[in-house]
């Protein structure tokens, strides 16, 4: 959910990929802690000819509580780029 929200933030008109990364990190840090928000990246691409922003989070895969496999979980959120006019 944090990756998708970050992608939506970055896809807003006037926003940057850095805005999406920052929003994603804020959400993860609030929910489970900053160490889970260390590897967040954003990129651009196209889906069916439409511009999209993607935000990817690579973090620990929790197995017992919040302990687990380092970088064992990778999720990516996508959002269509908003254009005005």
mmCIF file of C-alpha atoms in Angstrom:
data_model
loop_
_atom_site.group_PDB
_atom_site.id
_atom_site.type_symbol
_atom_site.label_atom_id
_atom_site.label_comp_id
_atom_site.label_asym_id
_atom_site.label_seq_id
_atom_site.Cartn_x
_atom_site.Cartn_y
_atom_site.Cartn_z
ATOM 1 C CA UNK A 1 0.000 0.000 0.000
ATOM 2 C CA UNK A 2 2.876 2.402 0.768
ATOM 3 C CA UNK A 3 4.468 1.780 -2.650
ATOM 4 C CA UNK A 4 1.157 2.420 -4.419
ATOM 5 C CA UNK A 5 0.563 5.607 -2.429
ATOM 6 C CA UNK A 6 4.087 6.775 -3.239
ATOM 7 C CA UNK A 7 3.503 6.118 -6.941
ATOM 8 C CA UNK A 8 0.243 8.085 -6.841
ATOM 9 C CA UNK A 9 2.050 10.969 -5.117
ATOM 10 C CA UNK A 10 4.845 10.985 -7.723
ATOM 11 C CA UNK A 11 2.309 10.813 -10.563
ATOM 12 C CA UNK A 12 0.528 14.025 -9.564
ATOM 13 C CA UNK A 13 0.994 17.010 -11.890
ATOM 14 C CA UNK A 14 3.985 19.019 -10.673
ATOM 15 C CA UNK A 15 5.321 16.225 -8.437
ATOM 16 C CA UNK A 16 8.630 14.389 -8.817
ATOM 17 C CA UNK A 17 9.760 10.814 -8.319
ATOM 18 C CA UNK A 18 11.592 12.030 -5.210
ATOM 19 C CA UNK A 19 8.229 13.161 -3.799
ATOM 20 C CA UNK A 20 6.919 9.627 -4.241
ATOM 21 C CA UNK A 21 9.967 8.066 -2.595
ATOM 22 C CA UNK A 22 9.684 10.472 0.348
ATOM 23 C CA UNK A 23 5.956 9.733 0.820
ATOM 24 C CA UNK A 24 6.588 5.991 0.701
ATOM 25 C CA UNK A 25 9.349 6.259 3.291
ATOM 26 C CA UNK A 26 7.108 8.353 5.565
ATOM 27 C CA UNK A 27 4.327 5.754 5.452
ATOM 28 C CA UNK A 28 6.623 2.789 6.086
ATOM 29 C CA UNK A 29 8.498 4.564 8.876
ATOM 30 C CA UNK A 30 5.241 5.459 10.615
ATOM 31 C CA UNK A 31 3.884 1.916 10.288
ATOM 32 C CA UNK A 32 6.877 -0.322 11.077
ATOM 33 C CA UNK A 33 10.042 1.770 11.440
ATOM 34 C CA UNK A 34 12.720 3.523 9.404
ATOM 35 C CA UNK A 35 14.888 0.438 8.847
ATOM 36 C CA UNK A 36 12.147 -0.985 6.619
ATOM 37 C CA UNK A 37 12.178 2.172 4.448
ATOM 38 C CA UNK A 38 15.861 2.208 3.499
ATOM 39 C CA UNK A 39 15.592 0.790 -0.048
ATOM 40 C CA UNK A 40 12.874 2.740 -1.884
ATOM 41 C CA UNK A 41 13.294 3.693 -5.550
ATOM 42 C CA UNK A 42 11.125 5.296 -8.223
ATOM 43 C CA UNK A 43 11.138 5.067 -11.991
ATOM 44 C CA UNK A 44 9.060 5.814 -15.046
ATOM 45 C CA UNK A 45 7.763 3.721 -17.890
ATOM 46 C CA UNK A 46 4.751 3.088 -20.070
ATOM 47 C CA UNK A 47 1.806 0.728 -19.866
ATOM 48 C CA UNK A 48 -0.306 0.349 -23.003
ATOM 49 C CA UNK A 49 1.209 3.577 -24.319
ATOM 50 C CA UNK A 50 0.460 5.621 -21.193
ATOM 51 C CA UNK A 51 3.157 7.157 -18.982
ATOM 52 C CA UNK A 52 3.362 5.643 -15.494
ATOM 53 C CA UNK A 53 5.447 6.122 -12.369
ATOM 54 C CA UNK A 54 6.536 3.113 -10.337
ATOM 55 C CA UNK A 55 7.783 3.015 -6.752
ATOM 56 C CA UNK A 56 9.600 -0.114 -5.556
ATOM 57 C CA UNK A 57 10.311 -1.099 -1.961
ATOM 58 C CA UNK A 58 12.858 -3.786 -1.094
ATOM 59 C CA UNK A 59 12.898 -4.676 2.583
ATOM 60 C CA UNK A 60 13.104 -7.416 5.175
ATOM 61 C CA UNK A 61 10.573 -10.216 4.769
ATOM 62 C CA UNK A 62 9.199 -10.647 8.286
ATOM 63 C CA UNK A 63 9.044 -14.287 9.374
ATOM 64 C CA UNK A 64 8.782 -14.017 13.164
ATOM 65 C CA UNK A 65 7.403 -10.677 14.301
ATOM 66 C CA UNK A 66 9.513 -8.069 12.510
ATOM 67 C CA UNK A 67 12.564 -10.380 12.185
ATOM 68 C CA UNK A 68 13.215 -12.053 8.875
ATOM 69 C CA UNK A 69 15.082 -12.355 5.593
ATOM 70 C CA UNK A 70 17.007 -9.200 4.601
ATOM 71 C CA UNK A 71 15.666 -7.782 1.310
ATOM 72 C CA UNK A 72 13.396 -10.817 1.040
ATOM 73 C CA UNK A 73 10.353 -8.730 0.145
ATOM 74 C CA UNK A 74 9.974 -6.570 -2.965
ATOM 75 C CA UNK A 75 6.790 -4.724 -3.891
ATOM 76 C CA UNK A 76 6.100 -2.207 -6.650
ATOM 77 C CA UNK A 77 3.240 0.257 -6.983
ATOM 78 C CA UNK A 78 2.295 1.951 -10.264
ATOM 79 C CA UNK A 79 0.238 5.036 -11.110
ATOM 80 C CA UNK A 80 -0.677 6.826 -14.330
ATOM 81 C CA UNK A 81 1.085 10.184 -14.726
ATOM 82 C CA UNK A 82 -1.303 13.109 -14.337
ATOM 83 C CA UNK A 83 -1.170 15.782 -17.031
ATOM 84 C CA UNK A 84 -2.939 19.108 -17.046
ATOM 85 C CA UNK A 85 -4.252 20.644 -20.226
#
